[in-house]
mmCIF file of C-alpha atoms in Angstrom:
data_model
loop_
_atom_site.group_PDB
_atom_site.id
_atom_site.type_symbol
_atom_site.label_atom_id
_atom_site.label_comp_id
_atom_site.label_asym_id
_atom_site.label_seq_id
_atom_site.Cartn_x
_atom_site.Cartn_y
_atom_site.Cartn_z
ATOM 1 C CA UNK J 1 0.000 0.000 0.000
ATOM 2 C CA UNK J 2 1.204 3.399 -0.889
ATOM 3 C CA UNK J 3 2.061 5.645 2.363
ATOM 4 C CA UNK J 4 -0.145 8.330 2.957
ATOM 5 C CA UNK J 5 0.897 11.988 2.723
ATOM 6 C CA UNK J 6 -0.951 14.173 5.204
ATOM 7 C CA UNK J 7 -0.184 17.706 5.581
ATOM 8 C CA UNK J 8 -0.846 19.499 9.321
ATOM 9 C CA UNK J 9 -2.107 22.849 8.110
ATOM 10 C CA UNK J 10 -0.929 26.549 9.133
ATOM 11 C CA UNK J 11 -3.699 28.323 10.423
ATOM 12 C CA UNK J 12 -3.769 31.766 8.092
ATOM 13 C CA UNK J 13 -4.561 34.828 9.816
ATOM 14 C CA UNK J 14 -6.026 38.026 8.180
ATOM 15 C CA UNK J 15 -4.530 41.676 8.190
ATOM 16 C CA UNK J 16 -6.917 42.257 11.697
ATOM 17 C CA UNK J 17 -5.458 39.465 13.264
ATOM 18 C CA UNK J 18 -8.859 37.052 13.027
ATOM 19 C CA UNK J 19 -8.193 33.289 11.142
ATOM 20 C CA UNK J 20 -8.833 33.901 7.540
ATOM 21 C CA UNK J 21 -11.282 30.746 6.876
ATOM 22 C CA UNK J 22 -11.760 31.446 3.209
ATOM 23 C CA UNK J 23 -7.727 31.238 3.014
ATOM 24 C CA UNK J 24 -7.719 28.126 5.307
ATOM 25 C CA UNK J 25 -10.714 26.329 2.954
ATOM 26 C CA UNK J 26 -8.411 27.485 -0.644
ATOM 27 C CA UNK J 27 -5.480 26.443 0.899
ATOM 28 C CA UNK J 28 -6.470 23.125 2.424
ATOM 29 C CA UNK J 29 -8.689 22.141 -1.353
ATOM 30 C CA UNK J 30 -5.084 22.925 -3.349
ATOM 31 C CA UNK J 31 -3.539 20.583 -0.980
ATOM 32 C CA UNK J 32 -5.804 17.631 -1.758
ATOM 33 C CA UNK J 33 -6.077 18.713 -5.206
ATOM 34 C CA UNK J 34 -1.478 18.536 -5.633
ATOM 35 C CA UNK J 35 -1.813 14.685 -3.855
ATOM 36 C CA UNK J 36 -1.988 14.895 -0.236
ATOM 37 C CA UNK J 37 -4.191 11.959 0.823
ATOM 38 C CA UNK J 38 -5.081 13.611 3.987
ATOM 39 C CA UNK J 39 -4.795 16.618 6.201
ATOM 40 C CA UNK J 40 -4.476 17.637 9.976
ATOM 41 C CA UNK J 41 -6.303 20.740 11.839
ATOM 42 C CA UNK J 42 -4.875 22.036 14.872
ATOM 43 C CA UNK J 43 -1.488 20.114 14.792
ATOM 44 C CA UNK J 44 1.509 22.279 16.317
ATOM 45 C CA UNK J 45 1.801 23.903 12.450
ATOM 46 C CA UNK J 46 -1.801 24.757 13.071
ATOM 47 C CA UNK J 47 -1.029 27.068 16.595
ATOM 48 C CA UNK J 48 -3.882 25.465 18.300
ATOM 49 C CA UNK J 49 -2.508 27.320 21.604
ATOM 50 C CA UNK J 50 -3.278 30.446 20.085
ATOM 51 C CA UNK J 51 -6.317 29.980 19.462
ATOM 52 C CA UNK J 52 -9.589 30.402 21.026
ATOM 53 C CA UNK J 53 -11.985 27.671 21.500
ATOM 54 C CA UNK J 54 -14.753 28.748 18.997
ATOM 55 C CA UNK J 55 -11.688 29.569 16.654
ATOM 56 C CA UNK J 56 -10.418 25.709 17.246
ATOM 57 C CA UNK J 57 -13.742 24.284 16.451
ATOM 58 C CA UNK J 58 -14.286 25.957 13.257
ATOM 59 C CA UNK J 59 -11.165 25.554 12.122
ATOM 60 C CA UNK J 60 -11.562 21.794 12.368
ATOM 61 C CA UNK J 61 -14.945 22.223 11.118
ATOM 62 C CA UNK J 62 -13.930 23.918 7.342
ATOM 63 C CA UNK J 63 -10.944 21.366 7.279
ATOM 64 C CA UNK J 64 -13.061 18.515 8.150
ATOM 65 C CA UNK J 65 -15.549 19.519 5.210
ATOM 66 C CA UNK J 66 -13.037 19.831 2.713
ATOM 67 C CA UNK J 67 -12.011 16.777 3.890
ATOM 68 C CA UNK J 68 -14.933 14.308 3.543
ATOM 69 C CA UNK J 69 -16.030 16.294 -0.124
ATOM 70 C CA UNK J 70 -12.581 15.304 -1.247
ATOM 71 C CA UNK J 71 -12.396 11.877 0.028
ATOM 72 C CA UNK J 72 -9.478 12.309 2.052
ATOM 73 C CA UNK J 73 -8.295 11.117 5.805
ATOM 74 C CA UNK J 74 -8.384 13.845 8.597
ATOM 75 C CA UNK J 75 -6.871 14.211 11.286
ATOM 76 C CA UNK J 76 -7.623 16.924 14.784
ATOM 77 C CA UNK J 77 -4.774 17.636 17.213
ATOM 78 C CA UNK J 78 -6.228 16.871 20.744
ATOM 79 C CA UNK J 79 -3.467 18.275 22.509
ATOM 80 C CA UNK J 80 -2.328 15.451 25.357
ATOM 81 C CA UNK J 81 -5.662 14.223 25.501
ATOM 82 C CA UNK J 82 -6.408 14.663 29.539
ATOM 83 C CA UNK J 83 -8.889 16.987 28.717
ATOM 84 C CA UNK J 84 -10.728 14.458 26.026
ATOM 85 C CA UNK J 85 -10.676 14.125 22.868
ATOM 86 C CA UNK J 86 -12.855 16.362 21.990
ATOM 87 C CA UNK J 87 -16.197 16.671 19.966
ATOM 88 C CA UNK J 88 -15.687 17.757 16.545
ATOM 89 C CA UNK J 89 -18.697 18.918 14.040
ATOM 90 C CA UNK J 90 -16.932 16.601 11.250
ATOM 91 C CA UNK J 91 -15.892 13.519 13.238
ATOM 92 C CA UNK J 92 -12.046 12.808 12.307
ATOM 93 C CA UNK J 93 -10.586 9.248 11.352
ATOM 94 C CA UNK J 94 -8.189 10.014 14.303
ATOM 95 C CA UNK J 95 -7.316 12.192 16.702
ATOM 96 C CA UNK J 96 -3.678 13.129 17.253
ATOM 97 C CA UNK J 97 -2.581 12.626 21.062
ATOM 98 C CA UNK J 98 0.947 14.051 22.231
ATOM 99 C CA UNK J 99 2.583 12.580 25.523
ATOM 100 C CA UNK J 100 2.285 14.978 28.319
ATOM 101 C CA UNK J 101 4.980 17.746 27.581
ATOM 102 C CA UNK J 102 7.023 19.045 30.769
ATOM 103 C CA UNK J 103 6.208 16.311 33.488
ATOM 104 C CA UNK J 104 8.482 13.390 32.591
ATOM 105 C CA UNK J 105 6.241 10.851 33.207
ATOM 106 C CA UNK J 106 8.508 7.944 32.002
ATOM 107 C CA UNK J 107 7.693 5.466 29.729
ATOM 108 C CA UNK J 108 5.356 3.186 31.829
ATOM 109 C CA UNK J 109 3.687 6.668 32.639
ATOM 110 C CA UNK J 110 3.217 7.206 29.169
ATOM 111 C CA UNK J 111 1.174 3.815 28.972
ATOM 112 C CA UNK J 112 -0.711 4.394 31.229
ATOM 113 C CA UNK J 113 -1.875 8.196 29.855
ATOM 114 C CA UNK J 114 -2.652 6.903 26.544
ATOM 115 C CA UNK J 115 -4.717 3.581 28.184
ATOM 116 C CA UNK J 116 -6.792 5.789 30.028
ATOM 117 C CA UNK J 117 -7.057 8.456 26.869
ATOM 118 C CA UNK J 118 -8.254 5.662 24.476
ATOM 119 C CA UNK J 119 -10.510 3.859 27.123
ATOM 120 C CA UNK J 120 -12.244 7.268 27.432
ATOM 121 C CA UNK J 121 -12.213 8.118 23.509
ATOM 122 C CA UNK J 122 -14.734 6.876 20.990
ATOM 123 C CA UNK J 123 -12.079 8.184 18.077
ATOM 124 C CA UNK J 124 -8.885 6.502 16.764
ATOM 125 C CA UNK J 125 -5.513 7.701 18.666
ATOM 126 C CA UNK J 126 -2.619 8.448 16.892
ATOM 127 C CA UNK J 127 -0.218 9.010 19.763
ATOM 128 C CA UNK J 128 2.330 12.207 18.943
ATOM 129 C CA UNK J 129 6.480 11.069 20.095
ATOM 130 C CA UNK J 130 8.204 14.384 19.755
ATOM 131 C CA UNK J 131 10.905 14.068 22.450
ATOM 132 C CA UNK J 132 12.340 17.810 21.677
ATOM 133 C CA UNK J 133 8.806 19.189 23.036
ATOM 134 C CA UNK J 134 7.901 16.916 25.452
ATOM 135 C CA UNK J 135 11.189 16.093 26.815
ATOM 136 C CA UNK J 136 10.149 12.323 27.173
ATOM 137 C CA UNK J 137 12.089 9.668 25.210
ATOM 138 C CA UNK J 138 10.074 6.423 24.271
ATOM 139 C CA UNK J 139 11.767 3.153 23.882
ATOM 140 C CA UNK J 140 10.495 0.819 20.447
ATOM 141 C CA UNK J 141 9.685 -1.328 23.243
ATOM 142 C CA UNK J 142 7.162 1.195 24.829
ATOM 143 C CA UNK J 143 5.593 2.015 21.520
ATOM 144 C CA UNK J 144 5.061 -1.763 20.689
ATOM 145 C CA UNK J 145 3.425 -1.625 23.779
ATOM 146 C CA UNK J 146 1.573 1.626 23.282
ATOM 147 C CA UNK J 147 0.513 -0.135 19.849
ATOM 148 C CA UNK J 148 -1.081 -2.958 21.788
ATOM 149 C CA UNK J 149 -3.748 -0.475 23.457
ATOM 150 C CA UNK J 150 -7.127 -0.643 21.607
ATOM 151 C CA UNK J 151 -7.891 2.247 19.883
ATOM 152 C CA UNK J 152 -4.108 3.309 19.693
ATOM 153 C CA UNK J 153 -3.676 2.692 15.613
ATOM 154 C CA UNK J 154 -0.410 4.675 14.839
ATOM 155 C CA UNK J 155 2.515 7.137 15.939
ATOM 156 C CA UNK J 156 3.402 10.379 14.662
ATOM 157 C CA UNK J 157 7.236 9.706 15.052
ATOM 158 C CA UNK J 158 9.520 13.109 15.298
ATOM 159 C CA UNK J 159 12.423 12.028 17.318
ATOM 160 C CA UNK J 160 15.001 13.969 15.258
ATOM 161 C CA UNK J 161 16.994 11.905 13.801
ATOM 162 C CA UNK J 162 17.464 8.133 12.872
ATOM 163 C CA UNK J 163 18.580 6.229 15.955
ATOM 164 C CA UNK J 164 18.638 2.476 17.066
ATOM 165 C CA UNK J 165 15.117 2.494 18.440
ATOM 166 C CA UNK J 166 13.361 3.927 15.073
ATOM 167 C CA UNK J 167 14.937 1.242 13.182
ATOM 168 C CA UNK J 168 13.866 -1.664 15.534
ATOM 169 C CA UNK J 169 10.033 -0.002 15.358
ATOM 170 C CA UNK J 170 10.436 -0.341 11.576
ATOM 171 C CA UNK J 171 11.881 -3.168 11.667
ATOM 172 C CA UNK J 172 9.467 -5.150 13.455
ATOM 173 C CA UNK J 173 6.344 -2.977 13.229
ATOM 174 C CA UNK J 174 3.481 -4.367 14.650
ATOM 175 C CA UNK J 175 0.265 -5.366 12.523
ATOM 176 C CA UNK J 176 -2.444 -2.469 11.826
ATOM 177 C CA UNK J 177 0.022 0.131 13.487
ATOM 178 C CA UNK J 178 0.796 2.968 11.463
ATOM 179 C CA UNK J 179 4.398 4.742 11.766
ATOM 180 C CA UNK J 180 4.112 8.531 10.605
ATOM 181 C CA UNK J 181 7.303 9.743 9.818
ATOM 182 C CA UNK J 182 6.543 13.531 11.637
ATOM 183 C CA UNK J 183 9.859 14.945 11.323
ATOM 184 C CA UNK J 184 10.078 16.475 7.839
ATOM 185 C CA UNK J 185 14.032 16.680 7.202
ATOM 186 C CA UNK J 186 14.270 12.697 8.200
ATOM 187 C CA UNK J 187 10.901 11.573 7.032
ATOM 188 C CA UNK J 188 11.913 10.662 3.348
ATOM 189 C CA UNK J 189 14.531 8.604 5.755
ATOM 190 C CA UNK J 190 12.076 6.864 7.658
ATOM 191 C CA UNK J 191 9.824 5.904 4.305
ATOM 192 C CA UNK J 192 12.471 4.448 2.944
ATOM 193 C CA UNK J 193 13.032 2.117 6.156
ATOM 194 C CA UNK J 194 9.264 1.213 5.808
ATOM 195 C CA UNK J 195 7.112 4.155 7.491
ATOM 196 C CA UNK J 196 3.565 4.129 6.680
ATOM 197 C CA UNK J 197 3.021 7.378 5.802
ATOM 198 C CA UNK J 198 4.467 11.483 6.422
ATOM 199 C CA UNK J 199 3.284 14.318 8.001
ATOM 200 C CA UNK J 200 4.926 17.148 7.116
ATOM 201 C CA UNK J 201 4.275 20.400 7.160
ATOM 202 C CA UNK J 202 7.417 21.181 4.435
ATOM 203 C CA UNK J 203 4.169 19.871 1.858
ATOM 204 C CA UNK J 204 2.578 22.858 2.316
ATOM 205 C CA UNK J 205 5.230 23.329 -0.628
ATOM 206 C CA UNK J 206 5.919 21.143 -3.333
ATOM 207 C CA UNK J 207 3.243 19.155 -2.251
ATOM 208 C CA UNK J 208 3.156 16.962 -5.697
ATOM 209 C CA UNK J 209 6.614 16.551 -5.073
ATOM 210 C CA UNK J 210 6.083 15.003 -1.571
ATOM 211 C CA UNK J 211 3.343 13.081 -2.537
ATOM 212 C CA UNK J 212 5.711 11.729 -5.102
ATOM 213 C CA UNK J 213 8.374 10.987 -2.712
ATOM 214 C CA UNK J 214 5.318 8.563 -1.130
ATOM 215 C CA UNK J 215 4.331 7.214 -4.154
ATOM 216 C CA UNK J 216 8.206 5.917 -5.425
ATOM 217 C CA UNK J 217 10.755 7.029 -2.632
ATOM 218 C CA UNK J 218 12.981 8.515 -5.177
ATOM 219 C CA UNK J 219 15.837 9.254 -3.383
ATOM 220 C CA UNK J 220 17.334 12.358 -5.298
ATOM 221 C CA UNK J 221 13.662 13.920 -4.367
ATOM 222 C CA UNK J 222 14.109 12.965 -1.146
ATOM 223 C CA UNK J 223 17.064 14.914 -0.704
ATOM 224 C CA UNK J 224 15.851 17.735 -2.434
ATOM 225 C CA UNK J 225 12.892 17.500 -0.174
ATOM 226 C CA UNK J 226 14.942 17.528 3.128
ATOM 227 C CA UNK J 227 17.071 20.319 2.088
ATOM 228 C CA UNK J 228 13.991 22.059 1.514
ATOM 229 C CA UNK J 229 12.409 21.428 5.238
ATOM 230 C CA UNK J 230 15.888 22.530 6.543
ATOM 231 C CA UNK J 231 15.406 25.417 5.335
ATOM 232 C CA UNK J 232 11.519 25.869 6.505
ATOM 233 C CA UNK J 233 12.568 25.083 10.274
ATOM 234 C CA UNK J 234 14.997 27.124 10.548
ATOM 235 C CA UNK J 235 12.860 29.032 12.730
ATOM 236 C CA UNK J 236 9.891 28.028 15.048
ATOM 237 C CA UNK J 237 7.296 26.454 12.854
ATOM 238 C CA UNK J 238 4.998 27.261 11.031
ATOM 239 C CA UNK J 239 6.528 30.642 10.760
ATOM 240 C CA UNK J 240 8.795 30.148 7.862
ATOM 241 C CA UNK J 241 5.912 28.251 6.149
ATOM 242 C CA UNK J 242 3.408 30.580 6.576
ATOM 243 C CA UNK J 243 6.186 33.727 5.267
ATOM 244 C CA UNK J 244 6.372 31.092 2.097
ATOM 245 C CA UNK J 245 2.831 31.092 1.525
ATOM 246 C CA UNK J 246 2.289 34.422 1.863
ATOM 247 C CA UNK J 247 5.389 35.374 -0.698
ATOM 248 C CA UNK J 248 3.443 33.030 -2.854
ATOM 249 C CA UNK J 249 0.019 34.621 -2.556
ATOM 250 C CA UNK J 250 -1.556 31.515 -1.352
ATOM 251 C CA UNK J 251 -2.374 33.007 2.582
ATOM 252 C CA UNK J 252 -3.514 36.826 2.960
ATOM 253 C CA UNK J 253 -0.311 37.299 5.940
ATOM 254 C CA UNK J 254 2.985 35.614 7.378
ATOM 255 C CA UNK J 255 1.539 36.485 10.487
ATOM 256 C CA UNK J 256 1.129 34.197 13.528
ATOM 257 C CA UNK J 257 0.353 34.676 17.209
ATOM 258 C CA UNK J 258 2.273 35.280 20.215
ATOM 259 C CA UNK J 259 4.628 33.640 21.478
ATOM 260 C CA UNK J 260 5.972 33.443 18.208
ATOM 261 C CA UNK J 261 7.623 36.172 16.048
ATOM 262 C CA UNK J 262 7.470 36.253 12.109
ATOM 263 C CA UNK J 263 9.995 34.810 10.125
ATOM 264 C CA UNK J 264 12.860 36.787 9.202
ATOM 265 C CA UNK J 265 13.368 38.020 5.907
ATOM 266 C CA UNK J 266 17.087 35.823 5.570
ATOM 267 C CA UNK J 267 14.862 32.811 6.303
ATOM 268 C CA UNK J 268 12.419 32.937 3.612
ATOM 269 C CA UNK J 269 15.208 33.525 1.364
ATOM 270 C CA UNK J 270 16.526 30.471 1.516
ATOM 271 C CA UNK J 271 13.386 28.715 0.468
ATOM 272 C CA UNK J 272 12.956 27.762 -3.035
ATOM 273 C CA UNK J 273 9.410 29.323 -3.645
ATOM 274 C CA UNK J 274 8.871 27.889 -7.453
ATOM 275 C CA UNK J 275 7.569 24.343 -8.311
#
């Protein structure tokens, strides 16, 4: 089966400072139409922090649309999932769960979490490892046994690099579990060691290129690919991406919300804009 691409989608803003839906509905239908397969609302690209709650709930709720009139997957960010799961006007195919940022809860702690998230969810959980956020480290032991929980069906894996323990997950992955490859300068790494699909916000850009890279796992595209995510992180996320979209016309501002800052202009220069 081909891996899916899914891109978690910036959340535009208009010249006042409100979320520019219109831009958010364009934006999200060019995605589908360039070959992503599915899309995310409220991820971290998405600044769900910023965001109020009637903002968060319509945001989901034009992203969901666009998502079931195009036949595509979708996806909510839930945040760590203590306060739910949510209810969503557009119910997702999954929700996207990180482990509890800040409090360390070791491994076994992070079993337990996501056992009690999914025993209290009726949606899919796609549990969210980003170690450079949370500041918790999980073991391919502890997600083999995080993949054992009902209703846990896949891993958004951003651990920054390619180390011993992402090889043993793909290496041995276990049935019906999906392995997202979440970090966008490794993920053409991680497809080619057998991930399941990519989330990456870097498809925002180039998205037929990325959804390519799925497709074939050409590996000069796949360097050209991670190059170009190098160069969209190179400041907090998304706001490199969303000075990129703006350049190109495609969102009304670069804008985001505090805490973050815009991109600087050195920054977007060293994106490559064209197709």
């Amino acid at each position: 089966m081909t891996p899916t691409l899914y891109v978690p989608l910036v959340t535009p803003f208009a010249a006042d400072g409100s979320v520019a839906y219109d831009a958010l509905e364009r934006l999200a239908r060019d995605l589908l139409a360039d070959g992503a397969g599915g899309l995310v609302a409220l991820g971290t690209t998405g600044e769900p922090a910023s965001l109020g709650e009637g903002e968060r709930q319509r945001v989901a709720e034009v992203v969901g649309r666009v998502c079931r009139e195009g036949g595509a997957r979708f996806v909510v960010g839930a945040g760590d999932g203590r306060g739910g799961t949510g209810s969503w006007a557009v119910a997702p195919d999954a929700v996207l769960v990180s482990v509890p940022a800040f409090v360390r809860p070791g491994e076994a702690g992070v079993v337990a979490h996501f056992a009690d998230v999914a025993a209290r969810s009726a949606l899919p959980i796609v549990v969210y490892h980003v170690p450079f956020r949370t500041g918790q480290p999980l073991t391919a032991r502890t997600l083999r046994e995080l993949a054992a929980i009902p209703g846990v069906t896949g891993v958004k894996h951003a651990v920054g690099c390619v180390d011993a323990d992402t090889v043993d997950l793909l290496g041995d992955r276990p049935a019906g579990f999906d392995v997202l490859a979440g970090d966008d300068v490794f993920a053409p790494a991680l497809l080619a060691l057998g991930a399941t699909g990519l989330v990456t916000a870097s498809a925002h850009l180039d998205t037929a290129a990325w959804a390519k890279l799925a497709a074939t796992g050409d590996r000069g595209l796949g360097h050209r690919l991670a190059a170009q995510a190098a160069a969209l992180f190179r400041e907090p996320n998304p706001t490199v991406i969303k000075a990129a979209l703006h350049a190109q016309g495609r969102i009304p501002t670069a804008a985001v919300r505090l805490p973050l800052l815009p991109a600087s202009p050195q920054s977007l220069a060293r994106v490559r804009l064209g197709t």
